[in-house]
CSV table of C-alpha atoms in Angstrom, one decimal:
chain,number,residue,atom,x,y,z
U,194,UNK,CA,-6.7,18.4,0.9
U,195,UNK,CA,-4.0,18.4,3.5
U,196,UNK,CA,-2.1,14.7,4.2
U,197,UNK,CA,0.1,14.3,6.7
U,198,UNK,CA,3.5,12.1,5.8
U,199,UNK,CA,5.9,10.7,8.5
U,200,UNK,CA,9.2,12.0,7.8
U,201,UNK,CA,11.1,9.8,9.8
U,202,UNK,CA,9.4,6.6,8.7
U,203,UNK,CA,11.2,4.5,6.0
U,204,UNK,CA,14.6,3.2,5.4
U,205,UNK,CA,15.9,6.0,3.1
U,206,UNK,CA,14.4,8.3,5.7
U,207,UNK,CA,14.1,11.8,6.1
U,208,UNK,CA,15.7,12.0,2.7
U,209,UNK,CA,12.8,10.4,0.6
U,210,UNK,CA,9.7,11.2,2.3
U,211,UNK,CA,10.6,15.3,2.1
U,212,UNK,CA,12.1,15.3,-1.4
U,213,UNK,CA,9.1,13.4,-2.5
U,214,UNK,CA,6.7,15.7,-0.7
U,215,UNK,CA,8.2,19.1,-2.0
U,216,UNK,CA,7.9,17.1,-5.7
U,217,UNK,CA,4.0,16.2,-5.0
U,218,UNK,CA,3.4,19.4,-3.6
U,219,UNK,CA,4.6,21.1,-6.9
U,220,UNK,CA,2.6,18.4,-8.9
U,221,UNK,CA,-0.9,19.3,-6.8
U,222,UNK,CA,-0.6,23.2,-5.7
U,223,UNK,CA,-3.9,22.5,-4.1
U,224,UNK,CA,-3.0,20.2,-1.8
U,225,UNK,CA,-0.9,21.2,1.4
U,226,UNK,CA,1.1,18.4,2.9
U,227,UNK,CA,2.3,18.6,6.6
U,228,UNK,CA,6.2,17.3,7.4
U,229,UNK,CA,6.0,15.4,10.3
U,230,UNK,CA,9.1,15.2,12.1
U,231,UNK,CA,12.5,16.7,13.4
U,232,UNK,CA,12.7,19.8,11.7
U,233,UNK,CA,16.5,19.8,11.6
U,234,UNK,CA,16.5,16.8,9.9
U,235,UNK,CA,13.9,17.7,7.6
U,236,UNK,CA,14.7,21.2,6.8
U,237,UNK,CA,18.1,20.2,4.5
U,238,UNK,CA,16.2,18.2,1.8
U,239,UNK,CA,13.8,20.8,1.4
U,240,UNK,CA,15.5,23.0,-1.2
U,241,UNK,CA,16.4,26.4,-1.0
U,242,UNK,CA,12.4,27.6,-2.2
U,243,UNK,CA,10.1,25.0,-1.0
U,244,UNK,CA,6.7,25.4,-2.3
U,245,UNK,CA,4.2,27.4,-0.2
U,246,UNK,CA,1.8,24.5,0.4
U,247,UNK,CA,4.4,22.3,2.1
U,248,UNK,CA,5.2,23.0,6.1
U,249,UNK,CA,6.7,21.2,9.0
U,250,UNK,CA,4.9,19.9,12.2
U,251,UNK,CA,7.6,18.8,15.3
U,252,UNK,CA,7.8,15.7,16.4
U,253,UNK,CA,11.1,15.1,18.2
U,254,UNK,CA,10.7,11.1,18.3
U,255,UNK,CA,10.9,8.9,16.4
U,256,UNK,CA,9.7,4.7,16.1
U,257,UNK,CA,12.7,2.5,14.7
U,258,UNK,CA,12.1,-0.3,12.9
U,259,UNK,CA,12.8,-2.7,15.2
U,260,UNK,CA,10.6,-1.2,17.6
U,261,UNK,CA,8.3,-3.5,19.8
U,262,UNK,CA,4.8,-1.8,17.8
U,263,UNK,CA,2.6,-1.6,20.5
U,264,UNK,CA,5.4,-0.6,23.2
U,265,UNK,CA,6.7,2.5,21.0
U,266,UNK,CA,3.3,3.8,20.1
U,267,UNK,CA,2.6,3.7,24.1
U,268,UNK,CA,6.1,4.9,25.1
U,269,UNK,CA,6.5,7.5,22.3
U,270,UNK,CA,3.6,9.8,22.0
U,271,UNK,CA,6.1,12.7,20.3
U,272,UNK,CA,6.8,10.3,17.1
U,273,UNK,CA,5.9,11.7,13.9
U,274,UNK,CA,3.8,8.5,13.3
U,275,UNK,CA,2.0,8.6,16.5
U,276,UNK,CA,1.9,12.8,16.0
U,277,UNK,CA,0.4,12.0,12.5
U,278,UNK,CA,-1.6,9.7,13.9
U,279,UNK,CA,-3.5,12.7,16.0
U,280,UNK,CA,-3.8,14.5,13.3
U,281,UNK,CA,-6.4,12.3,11.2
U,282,UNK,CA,-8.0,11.8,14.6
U,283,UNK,CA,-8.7,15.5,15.5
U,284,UNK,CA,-9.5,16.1,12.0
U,285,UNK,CA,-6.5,18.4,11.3
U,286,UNK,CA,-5.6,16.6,8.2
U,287,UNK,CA,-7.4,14.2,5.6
U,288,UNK,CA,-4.7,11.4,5.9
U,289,UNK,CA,-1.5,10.0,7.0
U,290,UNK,CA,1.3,8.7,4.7
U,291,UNK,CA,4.6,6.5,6.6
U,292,UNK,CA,6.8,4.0,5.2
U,293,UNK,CA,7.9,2.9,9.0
U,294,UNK,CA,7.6,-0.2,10.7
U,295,UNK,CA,4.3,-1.8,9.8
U,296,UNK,CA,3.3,-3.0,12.9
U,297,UNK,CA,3.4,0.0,14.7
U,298,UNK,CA,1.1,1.8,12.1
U,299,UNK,CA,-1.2,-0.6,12.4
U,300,UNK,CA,-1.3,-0.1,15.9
U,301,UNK,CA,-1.7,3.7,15.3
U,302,UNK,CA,-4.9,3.0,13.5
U,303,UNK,CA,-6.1,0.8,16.1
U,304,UNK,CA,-5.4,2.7,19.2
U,305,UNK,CA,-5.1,5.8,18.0
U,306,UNK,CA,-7.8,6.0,15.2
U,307,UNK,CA,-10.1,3.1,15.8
U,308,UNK,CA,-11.5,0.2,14.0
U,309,UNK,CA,-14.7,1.0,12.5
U,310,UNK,CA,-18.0,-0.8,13.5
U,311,UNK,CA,-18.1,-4.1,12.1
U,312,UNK,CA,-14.3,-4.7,11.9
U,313,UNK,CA,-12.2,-7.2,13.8
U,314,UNK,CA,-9.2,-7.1,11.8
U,315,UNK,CA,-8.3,-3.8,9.5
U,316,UNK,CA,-6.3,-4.9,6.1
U,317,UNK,CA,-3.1,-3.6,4.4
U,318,UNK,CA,-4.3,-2.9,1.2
U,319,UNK,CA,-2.0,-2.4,-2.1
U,320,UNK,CA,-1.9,-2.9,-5.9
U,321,UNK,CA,0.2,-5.8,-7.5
U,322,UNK,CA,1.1,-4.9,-11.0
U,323,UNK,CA,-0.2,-6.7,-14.2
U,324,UNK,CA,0.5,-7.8,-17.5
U,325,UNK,CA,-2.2,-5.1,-18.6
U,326,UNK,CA,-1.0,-2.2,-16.3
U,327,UNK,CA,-4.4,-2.4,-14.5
U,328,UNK,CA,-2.9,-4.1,-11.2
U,329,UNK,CA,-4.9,-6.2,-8.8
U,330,UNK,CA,-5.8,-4.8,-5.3
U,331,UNK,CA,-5.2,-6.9,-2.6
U,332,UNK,CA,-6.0,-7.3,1.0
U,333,UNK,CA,-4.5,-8.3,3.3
U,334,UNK,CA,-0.8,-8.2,2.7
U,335,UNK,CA,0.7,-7.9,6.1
U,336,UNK,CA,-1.2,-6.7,8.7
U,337,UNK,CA,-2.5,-9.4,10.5
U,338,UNK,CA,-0.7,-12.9,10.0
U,339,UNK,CA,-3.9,-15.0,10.9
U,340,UNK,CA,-7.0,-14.3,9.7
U,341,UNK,CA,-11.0,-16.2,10.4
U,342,UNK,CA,-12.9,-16.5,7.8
U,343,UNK,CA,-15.2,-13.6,8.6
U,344,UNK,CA,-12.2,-11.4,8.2
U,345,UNK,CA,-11.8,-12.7,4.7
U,346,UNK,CA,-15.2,-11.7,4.2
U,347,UNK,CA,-14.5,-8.3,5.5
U,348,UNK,CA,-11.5,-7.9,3.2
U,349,UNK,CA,-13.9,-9.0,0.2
U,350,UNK,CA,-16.3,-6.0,1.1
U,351,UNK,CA,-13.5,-3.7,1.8
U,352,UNK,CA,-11.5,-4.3,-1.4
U,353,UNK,CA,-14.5,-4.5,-4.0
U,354,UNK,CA,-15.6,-0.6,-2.4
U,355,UNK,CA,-12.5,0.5,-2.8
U,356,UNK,CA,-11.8,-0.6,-6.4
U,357,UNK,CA,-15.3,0.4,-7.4
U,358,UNK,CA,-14.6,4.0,-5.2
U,359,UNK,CA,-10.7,4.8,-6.3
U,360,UNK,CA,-10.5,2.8,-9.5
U,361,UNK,CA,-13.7,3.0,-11.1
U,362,UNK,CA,-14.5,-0.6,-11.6
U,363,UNK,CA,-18.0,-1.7,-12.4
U,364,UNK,CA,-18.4,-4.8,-10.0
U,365,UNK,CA,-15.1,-6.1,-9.4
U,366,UNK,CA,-14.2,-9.4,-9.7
U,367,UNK,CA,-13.2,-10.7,-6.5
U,368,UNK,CA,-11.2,-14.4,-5.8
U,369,UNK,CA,-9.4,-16.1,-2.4
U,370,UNK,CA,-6.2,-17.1,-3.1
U,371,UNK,CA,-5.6,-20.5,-2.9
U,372,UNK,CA,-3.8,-23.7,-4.1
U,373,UNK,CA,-6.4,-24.7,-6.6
U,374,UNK,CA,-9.3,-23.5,-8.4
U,375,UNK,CA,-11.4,-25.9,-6.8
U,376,UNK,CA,-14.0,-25.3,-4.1
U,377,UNK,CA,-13.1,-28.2,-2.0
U,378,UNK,CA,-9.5,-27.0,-2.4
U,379,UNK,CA,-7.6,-25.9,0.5
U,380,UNK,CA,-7.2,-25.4,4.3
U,381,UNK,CA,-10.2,-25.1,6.8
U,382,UNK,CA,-10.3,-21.2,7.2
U,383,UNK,CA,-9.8,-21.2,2.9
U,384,UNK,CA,-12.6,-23.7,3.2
U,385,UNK,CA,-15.1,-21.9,5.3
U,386,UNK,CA,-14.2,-18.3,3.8
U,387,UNK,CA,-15.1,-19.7,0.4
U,388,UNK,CA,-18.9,-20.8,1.9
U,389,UNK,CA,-19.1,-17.1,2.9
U,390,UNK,CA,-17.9,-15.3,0.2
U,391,UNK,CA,-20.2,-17.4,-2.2
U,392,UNK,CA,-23.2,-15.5,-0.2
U,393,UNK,CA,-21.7,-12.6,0.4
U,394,UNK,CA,-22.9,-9.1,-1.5
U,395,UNK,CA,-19.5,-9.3,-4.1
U,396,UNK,CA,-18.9,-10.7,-7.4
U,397,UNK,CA,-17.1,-13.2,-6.3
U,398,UNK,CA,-15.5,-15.5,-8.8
U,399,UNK,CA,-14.0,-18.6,-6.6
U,400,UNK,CA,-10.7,-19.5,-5.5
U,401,UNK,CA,-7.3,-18.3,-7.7
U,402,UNK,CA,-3.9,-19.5,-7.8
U,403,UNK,CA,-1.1,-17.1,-6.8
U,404,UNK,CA,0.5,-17.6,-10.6
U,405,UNK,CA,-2.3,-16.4,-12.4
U,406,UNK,CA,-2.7,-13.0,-10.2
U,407,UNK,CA,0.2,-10.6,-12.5
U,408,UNK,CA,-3.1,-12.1,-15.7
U,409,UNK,CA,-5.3,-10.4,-13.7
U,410,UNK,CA,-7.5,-13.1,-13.0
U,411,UNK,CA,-9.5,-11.1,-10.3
U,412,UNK,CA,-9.8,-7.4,-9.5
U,413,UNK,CA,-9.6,-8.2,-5.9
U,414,UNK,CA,-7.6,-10.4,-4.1
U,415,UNK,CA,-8.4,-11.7,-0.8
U,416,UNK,CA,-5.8,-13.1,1.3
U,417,UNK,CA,-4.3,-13.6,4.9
U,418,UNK,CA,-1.5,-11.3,5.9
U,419,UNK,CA,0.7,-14.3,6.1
U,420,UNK,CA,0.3,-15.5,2.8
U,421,UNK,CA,-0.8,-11.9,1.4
U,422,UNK,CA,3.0,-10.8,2.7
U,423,UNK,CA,4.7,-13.5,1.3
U,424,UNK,CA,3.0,-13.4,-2.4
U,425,UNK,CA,3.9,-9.8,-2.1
U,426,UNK,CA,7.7,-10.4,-1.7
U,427,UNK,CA,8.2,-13.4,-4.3
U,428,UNK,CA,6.6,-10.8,-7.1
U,429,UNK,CA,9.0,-8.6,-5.9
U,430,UNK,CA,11.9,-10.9,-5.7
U,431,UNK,CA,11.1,-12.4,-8.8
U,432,UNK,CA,10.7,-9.1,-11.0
U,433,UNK,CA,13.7,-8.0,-9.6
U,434,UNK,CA,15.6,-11.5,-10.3
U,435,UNK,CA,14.5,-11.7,-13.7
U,436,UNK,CA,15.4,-8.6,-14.4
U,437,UNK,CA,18.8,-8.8,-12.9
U,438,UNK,CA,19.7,-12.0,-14.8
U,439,UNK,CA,18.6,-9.9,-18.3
U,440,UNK,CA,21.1,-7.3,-17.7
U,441,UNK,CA,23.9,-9.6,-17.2
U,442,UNK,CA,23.3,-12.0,-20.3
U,443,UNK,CA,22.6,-8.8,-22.4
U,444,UNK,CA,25.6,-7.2,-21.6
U,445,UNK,CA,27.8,-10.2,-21.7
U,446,UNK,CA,29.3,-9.7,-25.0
U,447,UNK,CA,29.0,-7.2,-28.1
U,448,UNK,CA,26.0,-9.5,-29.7
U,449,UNK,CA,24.2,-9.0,-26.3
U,450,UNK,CA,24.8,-5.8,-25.9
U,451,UNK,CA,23.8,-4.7,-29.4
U,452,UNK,CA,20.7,-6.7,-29.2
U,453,UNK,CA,20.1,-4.9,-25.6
U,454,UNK,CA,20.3,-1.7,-27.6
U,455,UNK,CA,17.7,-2.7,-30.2
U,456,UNK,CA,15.1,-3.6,-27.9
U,457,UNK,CA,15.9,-0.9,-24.9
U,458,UNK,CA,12.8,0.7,-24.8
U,459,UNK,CA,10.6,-2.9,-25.1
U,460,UNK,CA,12.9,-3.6,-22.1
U,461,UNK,CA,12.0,-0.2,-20.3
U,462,UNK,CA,8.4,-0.6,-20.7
U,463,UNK,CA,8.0,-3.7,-19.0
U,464,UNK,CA,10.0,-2.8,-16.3
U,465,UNK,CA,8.1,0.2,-15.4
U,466,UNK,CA,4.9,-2.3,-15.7
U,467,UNK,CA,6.6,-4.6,-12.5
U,468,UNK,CA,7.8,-1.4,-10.9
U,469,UNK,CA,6.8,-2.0,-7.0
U,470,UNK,CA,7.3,2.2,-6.5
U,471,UNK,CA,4.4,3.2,-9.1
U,472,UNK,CA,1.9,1.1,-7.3
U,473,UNK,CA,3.2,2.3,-3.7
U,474,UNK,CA,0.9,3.2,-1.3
U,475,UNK,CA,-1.4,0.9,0.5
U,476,UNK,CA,-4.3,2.0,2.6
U,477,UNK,CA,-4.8,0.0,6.3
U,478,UNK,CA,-8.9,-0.4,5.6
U,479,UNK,CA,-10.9,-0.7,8.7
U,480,UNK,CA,-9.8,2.0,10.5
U,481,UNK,CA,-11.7,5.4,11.3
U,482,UNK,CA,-9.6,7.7,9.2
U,483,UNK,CA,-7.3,7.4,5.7
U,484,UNK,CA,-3.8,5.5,6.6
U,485,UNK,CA,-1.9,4.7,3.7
U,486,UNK,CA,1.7,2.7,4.2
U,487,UNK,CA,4.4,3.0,2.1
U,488,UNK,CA,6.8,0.4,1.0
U,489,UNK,CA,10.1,0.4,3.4
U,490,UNK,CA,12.7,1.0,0.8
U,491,UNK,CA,9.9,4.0,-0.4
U,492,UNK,CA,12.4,6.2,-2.4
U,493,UNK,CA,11.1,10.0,-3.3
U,494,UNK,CA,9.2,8.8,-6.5
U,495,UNK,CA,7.6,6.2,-4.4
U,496,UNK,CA,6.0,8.8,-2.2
U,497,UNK,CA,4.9,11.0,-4.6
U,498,UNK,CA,2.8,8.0,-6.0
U,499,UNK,CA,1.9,7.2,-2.5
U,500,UNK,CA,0.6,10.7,-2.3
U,501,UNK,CA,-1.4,10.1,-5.4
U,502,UNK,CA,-3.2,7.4,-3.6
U,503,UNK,CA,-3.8,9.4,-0.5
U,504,UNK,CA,-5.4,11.9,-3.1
U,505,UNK,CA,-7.4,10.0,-5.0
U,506,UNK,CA,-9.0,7.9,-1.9
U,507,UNK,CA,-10.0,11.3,-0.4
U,508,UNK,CA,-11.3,12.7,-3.6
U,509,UNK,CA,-13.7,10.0,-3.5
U,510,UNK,CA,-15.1,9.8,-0.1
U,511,UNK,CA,-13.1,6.7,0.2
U,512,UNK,CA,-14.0,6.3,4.4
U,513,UNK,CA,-17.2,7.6,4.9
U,514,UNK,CA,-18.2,5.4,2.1
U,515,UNK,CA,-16.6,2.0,3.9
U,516,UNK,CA,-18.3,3.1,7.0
U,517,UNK,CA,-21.9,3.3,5.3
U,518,UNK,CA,-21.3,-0.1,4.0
U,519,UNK,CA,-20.0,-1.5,7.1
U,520,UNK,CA,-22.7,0.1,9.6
U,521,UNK,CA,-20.6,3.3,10.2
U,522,UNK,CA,-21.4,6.6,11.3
């Protein structure tokens, strides 16, 4: 395998990305992974030995995250995003890994990669954690903030092959979000994309409300980018809230903080469970190649598991096996 990642992409960029790398490329020997960068910014985080299947690839530009998307992809064909871009285009690697500005990425996979046949709107895809550690995948979290219907239906399609392709999962059950259970419930796009999920080729299981999701009420989510976005930052608000208002009561006075000593590891468990950077790494389905975005704040453990991802969707023919379903090549 050999997956490019987008050094300069991310706010804890070059840092994070390249100390993550050289730790994935230790974890997977057989998997070379490709720098994409400034190499004097990059070179310093590499360690004195860096492993052998970890390089460097110039790219002396780089998109900010208050870029204009469509502008900076135009205007700067040397960034390491755009660079990586080319590089799951011409086939030189199997994927691309940035935690840069969204919008941009997205339009490096549509003017620089593609949509595939049958595909409007491509999805962000990404796993929100659950009670049971199984997480749910949903689509779309950001990518486009309006949706039709028939890209709902798309995102069904897409999100039920890739749970059944990277996760293993027998028929997945797949629900719209919504503010009620109830057919009838809902706005007229929620409205019409319920009519053509209930005929479409998924096991779909009706609408679900957004504070049932961290149950695991479905396998697949399906969801505007607007609302998709904004479910994705209250979990993460929330889990970091709650956790934040636990450590202040439990070290408030000697009771607390004996109690907090007690039940440390019940506390580190379920923290790791809501931990946004194990489940980092979200694929942009739709496109004609593997583009996986990582979270902004993507520190190095985060891109390792982002790496993971990248893995495990290539292992398993994750593309070629959208574009059969889709009317690919």
């Amino acid at each position: 395998m050999r997956i490019a990642i987008d050094a300069m992409g991310g706010d804890l960029a070059p840092q994070a990305p390249v100390e993550g790398a050289v730790a994935a490329a230790r974890e997977w020997p057989d998997t070379e992974l490709l720098l994409v960068g400034k190499p004097e910014a990059i070179k310093p985080f590499l360690g004195s030995n860096p492993p052998s299947n970890i390089s460097i690839v110039e790219a002396l530009e780089t998109i900010e995250a208050d870029d204009e998307p469509v502008r900076a992809v135009r205007r700067k064909a040397n960034s390491s995003m755009v660079v990586a871009g080319r590089m799951v285009k011409e086939g030189e690697v199997d994927a691309m890994i940035s935690a840069g500005n969204t919008g941009a990425l997205m339009t490096v996979g549509l003017l620089v990669l593609g949509r595939m046949e049958g595909i409007d709107r491509p999805g962000l895809t990404a796993i929100l954690p659950t009670v049971d550690g199984v997480g749910v995948v949903a689509l779309d979290l950001g990518a486009n903030m309006d949706a039709k219907p028939e890209h709902l239906l798309k995102y069904a399609l897409m999100g039920s092959r890739y749970r059944e392709k990277v996760h293993g999962i027998s028929k997945p059950r797949v629900g719209l979000l919504n503010v009620g259970t109830e057919a009838a419930k809902g706005n007229e796009q929620s409205k019409a994309a319920y009519e053509l999920l209930s005929g479409a080729p998924v096991n779909f299981i009706g609408n679900v409300e957004a504070r049932d999701v961290l149950n695991r009420n479905c396998d697949v989510l399906v969801c505007d980018g607007f609302s998709g976005n904004i479910l994705l930052k209250a979990i993460e608000g929330a889990a970091e809230t709650m956790f934040g208002v636990l450590k202040k009561e439990l070290t408030s006075d000697w009771k607390s903080k004996l109690a907090a000593a007690v039940l440390r590891p019940n506390f580190g468990r379920v923290r790791k469970m809501m931990d946004y950077k194990r489940y980092n790494g979200a694929p942009l389905l739709g496109v004609n190649g593997l583009v996986v975005k990582g979270h902004g704040s993507s520190n190095a453990e985060a891109t390792m598991h982002a790496i993971r991802q990248a893995r495990t969707a290539i292992s398993n023919k994750l593309i070629s096996a959208l574009a059969d379903d889709l009317g690919g090549k």
